[in-house]
mmCIF file with all atom_site columns, C-alpha atoms in Angstrom:
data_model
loop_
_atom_site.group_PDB
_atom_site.id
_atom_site.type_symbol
_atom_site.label_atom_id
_atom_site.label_alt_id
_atom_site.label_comp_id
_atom_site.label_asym_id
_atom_site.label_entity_id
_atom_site.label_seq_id
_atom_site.pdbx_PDB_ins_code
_atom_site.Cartn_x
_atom_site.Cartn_y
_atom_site.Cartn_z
_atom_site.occupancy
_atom_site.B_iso_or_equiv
_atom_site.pdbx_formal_charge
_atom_site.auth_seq_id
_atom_site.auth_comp_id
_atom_site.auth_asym_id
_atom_site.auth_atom_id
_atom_site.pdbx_PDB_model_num
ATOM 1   C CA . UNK J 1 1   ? 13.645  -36.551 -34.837 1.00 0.00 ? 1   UNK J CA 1
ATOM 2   C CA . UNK J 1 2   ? 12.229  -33.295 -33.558 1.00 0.00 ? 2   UNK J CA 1
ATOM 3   C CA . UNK J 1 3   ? 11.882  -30.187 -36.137 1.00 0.00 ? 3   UNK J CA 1
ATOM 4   C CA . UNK J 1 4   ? 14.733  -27.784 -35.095 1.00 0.00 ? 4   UNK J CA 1
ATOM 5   C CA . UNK J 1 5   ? 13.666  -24.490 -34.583 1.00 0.00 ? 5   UNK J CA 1
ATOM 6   C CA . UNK J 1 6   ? 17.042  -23.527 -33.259 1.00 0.00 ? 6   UNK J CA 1
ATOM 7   C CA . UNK J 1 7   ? 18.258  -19.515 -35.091 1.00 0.00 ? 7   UNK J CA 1
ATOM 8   C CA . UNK J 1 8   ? 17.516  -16.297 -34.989 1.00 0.00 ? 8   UNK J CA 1
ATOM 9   C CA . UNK J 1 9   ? 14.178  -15.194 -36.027 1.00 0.00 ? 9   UNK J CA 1
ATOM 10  C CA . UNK J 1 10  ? 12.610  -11.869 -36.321 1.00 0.00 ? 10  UNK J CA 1
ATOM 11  C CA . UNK J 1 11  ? 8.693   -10.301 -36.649 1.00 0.00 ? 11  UNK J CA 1
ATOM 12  C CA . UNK J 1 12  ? 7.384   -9.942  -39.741 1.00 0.00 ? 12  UNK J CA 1
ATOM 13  C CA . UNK J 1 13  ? 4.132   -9.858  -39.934 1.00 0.00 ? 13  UNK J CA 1
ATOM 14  C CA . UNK J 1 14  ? 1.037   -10.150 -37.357 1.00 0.00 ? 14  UNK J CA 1
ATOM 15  C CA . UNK J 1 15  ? -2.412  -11.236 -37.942 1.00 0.00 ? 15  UNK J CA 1
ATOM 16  C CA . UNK J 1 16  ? -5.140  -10.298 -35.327 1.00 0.00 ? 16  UNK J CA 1
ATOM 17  C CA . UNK J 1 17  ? -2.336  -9.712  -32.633 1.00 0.00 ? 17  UNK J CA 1
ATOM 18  C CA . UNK J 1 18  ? -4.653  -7.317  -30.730 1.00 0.00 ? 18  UNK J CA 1
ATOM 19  C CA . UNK J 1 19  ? -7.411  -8.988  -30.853 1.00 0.00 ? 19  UNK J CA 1
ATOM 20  C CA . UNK J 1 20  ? -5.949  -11.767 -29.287 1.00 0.00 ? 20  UNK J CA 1
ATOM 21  C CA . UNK J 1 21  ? -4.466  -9.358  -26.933 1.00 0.00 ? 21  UNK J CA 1
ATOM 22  C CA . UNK J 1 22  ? -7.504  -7.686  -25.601 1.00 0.00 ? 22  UNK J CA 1
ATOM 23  C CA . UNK J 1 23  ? -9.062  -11.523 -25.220 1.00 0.00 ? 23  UNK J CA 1
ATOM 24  C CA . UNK J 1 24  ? -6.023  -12.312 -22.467 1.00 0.00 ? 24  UNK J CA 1
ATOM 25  C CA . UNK J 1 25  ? -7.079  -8.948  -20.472 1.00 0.00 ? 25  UNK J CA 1
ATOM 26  C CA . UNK J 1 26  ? -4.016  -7.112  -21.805 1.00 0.00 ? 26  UNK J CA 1
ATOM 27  C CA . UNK J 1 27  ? -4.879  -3.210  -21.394 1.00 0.00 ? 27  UNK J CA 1
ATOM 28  C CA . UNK J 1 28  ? -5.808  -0.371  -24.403 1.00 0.00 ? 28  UNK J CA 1
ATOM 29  C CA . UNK J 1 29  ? -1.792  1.237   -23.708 1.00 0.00 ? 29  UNK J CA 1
ATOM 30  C CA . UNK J 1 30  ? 0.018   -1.666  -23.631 1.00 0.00 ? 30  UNK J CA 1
ATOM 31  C CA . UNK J 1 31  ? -2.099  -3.188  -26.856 1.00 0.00 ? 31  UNK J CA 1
ATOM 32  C CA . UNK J 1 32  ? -1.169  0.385   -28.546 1.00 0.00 ? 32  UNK J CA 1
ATOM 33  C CA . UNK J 1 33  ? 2.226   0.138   -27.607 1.00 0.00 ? 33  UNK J CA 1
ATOM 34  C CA . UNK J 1 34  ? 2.817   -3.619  -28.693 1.00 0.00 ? 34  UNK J CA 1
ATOM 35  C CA . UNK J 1 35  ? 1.996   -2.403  -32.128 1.00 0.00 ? 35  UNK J CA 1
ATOM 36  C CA . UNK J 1 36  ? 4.853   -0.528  -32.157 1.00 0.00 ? 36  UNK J CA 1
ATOM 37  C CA . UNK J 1 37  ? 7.588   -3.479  -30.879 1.00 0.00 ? 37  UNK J CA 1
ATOM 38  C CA . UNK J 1 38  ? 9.602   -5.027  -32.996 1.00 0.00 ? 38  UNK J CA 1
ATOM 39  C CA . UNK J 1 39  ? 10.437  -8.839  -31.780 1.00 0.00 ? 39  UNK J CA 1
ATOM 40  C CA . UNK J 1 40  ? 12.776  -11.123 -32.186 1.00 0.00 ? 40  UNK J CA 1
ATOM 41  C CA . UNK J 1 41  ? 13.248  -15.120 -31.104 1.00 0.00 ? 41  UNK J CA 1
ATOM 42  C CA . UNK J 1 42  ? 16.542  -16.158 -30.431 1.00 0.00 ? 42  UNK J CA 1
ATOM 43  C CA . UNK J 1 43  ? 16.351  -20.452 -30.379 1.00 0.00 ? 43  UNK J CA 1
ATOM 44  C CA . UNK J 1 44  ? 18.340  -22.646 -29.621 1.00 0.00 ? 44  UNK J CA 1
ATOM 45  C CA . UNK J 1 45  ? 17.224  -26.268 -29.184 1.00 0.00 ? 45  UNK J CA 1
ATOM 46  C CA . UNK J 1 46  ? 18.686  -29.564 -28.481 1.00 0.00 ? 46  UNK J CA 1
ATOM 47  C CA . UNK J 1 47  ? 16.271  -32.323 -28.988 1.00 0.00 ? 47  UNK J CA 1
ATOM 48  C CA . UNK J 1 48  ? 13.647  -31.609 -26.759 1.00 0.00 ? 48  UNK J CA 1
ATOM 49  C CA . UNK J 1 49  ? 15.532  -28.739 -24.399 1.00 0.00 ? 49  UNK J CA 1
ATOM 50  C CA . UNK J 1 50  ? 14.428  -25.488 -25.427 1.00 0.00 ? 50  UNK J CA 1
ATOM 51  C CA . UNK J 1 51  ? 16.086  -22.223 -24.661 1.00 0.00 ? 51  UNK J CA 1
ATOM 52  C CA . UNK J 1 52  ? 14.226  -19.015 -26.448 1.00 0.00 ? 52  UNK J CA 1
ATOM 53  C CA . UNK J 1 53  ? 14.926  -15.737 -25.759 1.00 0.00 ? 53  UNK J CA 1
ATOM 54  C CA . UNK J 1 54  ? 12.673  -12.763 -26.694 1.00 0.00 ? 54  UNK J CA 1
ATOM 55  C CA . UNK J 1 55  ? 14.092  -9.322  -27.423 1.00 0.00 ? 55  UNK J CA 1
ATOM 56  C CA . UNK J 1 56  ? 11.264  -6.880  -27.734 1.00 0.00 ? 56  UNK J CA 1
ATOM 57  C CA . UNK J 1 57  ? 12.153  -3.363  -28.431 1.00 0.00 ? 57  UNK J CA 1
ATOM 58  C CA . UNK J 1 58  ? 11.330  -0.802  -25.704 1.00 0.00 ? 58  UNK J CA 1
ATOM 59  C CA . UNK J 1 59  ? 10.239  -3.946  -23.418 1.00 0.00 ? 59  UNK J CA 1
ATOM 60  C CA . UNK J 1 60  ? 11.204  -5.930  -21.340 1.00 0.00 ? 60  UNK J CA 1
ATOM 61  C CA . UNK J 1 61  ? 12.492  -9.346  -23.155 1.00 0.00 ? 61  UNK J CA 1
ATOM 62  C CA . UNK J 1 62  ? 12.491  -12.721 -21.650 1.00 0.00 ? 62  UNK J CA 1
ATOM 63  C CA . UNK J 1 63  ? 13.958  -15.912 -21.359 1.00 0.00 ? 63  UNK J CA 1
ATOM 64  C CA . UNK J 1 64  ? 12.400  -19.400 -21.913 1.00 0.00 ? 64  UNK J CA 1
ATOM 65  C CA . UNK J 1 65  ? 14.326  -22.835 -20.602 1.00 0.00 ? 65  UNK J CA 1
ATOM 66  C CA . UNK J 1 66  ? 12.148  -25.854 -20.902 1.00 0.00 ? 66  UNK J CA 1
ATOM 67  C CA . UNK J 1 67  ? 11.925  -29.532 -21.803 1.00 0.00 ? 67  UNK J CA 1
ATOM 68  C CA . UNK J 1 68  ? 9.063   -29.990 -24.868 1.00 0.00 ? 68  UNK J CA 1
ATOM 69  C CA . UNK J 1 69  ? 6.836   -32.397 -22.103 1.00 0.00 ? 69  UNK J CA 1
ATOM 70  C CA . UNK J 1 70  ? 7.488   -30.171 -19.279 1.00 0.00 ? 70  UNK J CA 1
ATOM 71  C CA . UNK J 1 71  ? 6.083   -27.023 -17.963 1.00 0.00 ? 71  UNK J CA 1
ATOM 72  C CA . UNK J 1 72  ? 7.603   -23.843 -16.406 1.00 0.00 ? 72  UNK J CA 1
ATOM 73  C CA . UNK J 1 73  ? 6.533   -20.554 -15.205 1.00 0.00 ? 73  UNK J CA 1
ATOM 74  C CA . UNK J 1 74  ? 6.499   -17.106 -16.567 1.00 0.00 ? 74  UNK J CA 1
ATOM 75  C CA . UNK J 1 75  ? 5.013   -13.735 -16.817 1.00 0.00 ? 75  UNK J CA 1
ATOM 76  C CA . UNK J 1 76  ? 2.603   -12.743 -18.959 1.00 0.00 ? 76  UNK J CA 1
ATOM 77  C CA . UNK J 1 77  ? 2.152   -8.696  -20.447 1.00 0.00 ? 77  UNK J CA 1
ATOM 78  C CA . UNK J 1 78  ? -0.783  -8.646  -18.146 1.00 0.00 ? 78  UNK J CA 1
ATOM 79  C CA . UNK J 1 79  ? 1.646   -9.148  -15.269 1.00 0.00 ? 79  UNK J CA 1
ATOM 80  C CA . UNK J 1 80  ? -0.217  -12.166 -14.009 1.00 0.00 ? 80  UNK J CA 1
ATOM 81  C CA . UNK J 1 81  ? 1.685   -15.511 -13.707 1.00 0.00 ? 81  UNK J CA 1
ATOM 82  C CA . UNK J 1 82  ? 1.177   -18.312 -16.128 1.00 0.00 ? 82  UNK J CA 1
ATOM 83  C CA . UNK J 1 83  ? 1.878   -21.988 -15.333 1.00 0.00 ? 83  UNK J CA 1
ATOM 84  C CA . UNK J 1 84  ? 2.852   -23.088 -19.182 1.00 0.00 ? 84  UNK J CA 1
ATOM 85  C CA . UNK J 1 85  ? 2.657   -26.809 -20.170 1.00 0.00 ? 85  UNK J CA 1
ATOM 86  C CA . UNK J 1 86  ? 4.028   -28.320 -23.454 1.00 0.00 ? 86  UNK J CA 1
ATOM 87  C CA . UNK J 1 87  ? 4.760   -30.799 -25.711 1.00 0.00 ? 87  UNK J CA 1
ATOM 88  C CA . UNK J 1 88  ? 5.361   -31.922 -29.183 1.00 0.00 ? 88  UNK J CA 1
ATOM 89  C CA . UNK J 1 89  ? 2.105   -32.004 -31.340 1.00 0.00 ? 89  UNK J CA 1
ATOM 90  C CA . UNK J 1 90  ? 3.321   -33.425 -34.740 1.00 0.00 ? 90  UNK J CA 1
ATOM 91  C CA . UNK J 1 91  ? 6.313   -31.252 -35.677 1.00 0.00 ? 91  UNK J CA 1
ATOM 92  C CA . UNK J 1 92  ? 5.176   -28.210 -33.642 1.00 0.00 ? 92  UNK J CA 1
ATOM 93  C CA . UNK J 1 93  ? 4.858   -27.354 -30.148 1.00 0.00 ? 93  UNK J CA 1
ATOM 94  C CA . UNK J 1 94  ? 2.207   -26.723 -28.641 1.00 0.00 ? 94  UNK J CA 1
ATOM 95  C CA . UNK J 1 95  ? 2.290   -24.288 -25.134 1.00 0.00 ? 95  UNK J CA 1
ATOM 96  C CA . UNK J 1 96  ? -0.975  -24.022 -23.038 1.00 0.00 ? 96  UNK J CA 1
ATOM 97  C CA . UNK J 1 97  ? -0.135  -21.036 -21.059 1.00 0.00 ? 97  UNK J CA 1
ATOM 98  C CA . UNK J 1 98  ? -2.960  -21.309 -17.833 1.00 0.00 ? 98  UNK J CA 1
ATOM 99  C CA . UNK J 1 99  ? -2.886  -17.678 -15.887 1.00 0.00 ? 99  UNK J CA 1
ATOM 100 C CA . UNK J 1 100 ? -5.533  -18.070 -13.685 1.00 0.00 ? 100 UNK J CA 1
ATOM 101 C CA . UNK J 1 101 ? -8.181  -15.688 -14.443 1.00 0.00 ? 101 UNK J CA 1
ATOM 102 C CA . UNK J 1 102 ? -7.447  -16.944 -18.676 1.00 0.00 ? 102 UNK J CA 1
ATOM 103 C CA . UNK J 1 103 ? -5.675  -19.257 -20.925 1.00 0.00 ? 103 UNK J CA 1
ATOM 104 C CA . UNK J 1 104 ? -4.541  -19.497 -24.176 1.00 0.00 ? 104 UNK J CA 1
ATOM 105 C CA . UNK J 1 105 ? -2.793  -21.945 -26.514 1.00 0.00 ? 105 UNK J CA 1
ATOM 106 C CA . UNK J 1 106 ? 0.512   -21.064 -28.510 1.00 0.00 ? 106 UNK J CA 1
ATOM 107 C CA . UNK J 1 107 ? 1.609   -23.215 -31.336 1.00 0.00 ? 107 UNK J CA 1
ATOM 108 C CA . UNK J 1 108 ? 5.052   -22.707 -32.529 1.00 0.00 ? 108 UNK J CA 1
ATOM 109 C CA . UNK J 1 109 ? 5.764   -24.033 -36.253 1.00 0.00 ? 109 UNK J CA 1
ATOM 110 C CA . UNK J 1 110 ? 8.351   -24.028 -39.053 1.00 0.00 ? 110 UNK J CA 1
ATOM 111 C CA . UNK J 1 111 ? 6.440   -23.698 -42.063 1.00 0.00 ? 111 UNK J CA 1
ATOM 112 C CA . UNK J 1 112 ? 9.803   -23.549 -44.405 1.00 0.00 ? 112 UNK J CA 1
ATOM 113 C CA . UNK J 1 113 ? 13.078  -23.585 -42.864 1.00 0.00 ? 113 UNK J CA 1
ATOM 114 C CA . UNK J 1 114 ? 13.192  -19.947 -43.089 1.00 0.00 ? 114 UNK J CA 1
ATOM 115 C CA . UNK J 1 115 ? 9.813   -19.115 -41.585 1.00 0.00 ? 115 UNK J CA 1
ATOM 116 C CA . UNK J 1 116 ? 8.237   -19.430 -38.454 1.00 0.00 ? 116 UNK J CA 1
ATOM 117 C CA . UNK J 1 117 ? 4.801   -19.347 -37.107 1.00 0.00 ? 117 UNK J CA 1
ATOM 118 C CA . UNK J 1 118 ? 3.358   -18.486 -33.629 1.00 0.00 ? 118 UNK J CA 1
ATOM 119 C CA . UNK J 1 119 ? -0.495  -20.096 -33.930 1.00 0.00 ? 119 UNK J CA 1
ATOM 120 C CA . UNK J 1 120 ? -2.153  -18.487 -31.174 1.00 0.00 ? 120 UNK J CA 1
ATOM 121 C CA . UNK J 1 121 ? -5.849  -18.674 -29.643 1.00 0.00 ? 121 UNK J CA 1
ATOM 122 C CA . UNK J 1 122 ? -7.128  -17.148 -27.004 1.00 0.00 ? 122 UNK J CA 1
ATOM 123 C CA . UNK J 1 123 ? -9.776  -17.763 -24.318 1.00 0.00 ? 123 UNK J CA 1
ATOM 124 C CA . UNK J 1 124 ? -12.829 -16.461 -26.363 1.00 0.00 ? 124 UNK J CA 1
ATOM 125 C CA . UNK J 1 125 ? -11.264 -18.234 -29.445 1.00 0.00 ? 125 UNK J CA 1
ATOM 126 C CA . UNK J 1 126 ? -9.598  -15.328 -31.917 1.00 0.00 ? 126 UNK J CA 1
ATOM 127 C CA . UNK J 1 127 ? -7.017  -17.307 -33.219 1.00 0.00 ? 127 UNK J CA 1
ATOM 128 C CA . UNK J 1 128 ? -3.724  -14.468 -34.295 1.00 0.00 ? 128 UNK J CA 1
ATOM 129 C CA . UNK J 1 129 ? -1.154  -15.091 -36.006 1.00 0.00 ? 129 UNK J CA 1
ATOM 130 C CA . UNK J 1 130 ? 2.538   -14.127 -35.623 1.00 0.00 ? 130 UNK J CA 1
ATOM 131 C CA . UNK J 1 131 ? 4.967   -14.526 -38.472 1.00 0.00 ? 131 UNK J CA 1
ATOM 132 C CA . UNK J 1 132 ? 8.598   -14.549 -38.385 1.00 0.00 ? 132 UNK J CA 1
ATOM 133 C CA . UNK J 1 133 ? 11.401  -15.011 -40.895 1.00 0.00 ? 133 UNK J CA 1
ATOM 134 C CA . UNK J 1 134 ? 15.415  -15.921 -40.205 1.00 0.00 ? 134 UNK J CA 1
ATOM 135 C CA . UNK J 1 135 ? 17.958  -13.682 -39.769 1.00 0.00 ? 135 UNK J CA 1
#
């Protein structure tokens, strides 16, 4: 049985976020201005269907709707287009998220069921950290 990551879940705390950033060619305003955005994850999952929807304050959100072993396409804060493959690795998933000119991996845990952890690591190898908790 998959780990559910189905609920609401909102920022907390970030670890190295720009860093990370600055790695994936994301520019000195936007970096600045991501500091200041408060995100949420809406989830809902069934088995392996995913459906995530990001609401970023003063940006634009978006909207995830994949199969954990599938890919899909979306667009990165750089603008640039990512081709975004996943699948289950243990109890997380696991996103490599290929744009072209970079890529970087995204690991999406529960670590309790009221805390969740984006594991990311980008193409020179900071690895960030993005902590959220349940609404």
């Amino acid at each position: 049985m998959p780990t559910d990551f189905t609920g609401k879940w909102k920022l907390r705390d970030s670890y190295l976020f720009e860093e990370f950033m600055a790695d994936c060619n994301v520019g000195l305003l936007k970096r600045q201005a991501a500091k200041m955005v408060s995100s949420e994850h809406h989830i809902v999952q069934d088995g392996d269907k995913m459906s995530v929807t990001v609401v970023a304050t003063g940006q634009k959100g978006k909207q995830q709707e994949y199969s954990v072993g599938g890919s899909f396409s979306e667009q990165e804060v750089t603008g640039d287009t990512a081709e975004v493959s996943t699948e289950w690795d243990g109890a997380r998933i696991k996103e490599i998220h290929n744009a072209g000119d970079f890529t970087y991996t995204l690991l999406r845990e529960l670590q309790d069921e009221n805390t969740m952890v984006l594991h990311l690591e980008s193409p020179k190898g900071t690895q960030a950290k993005r902590i959220y908790k349940k609404m």
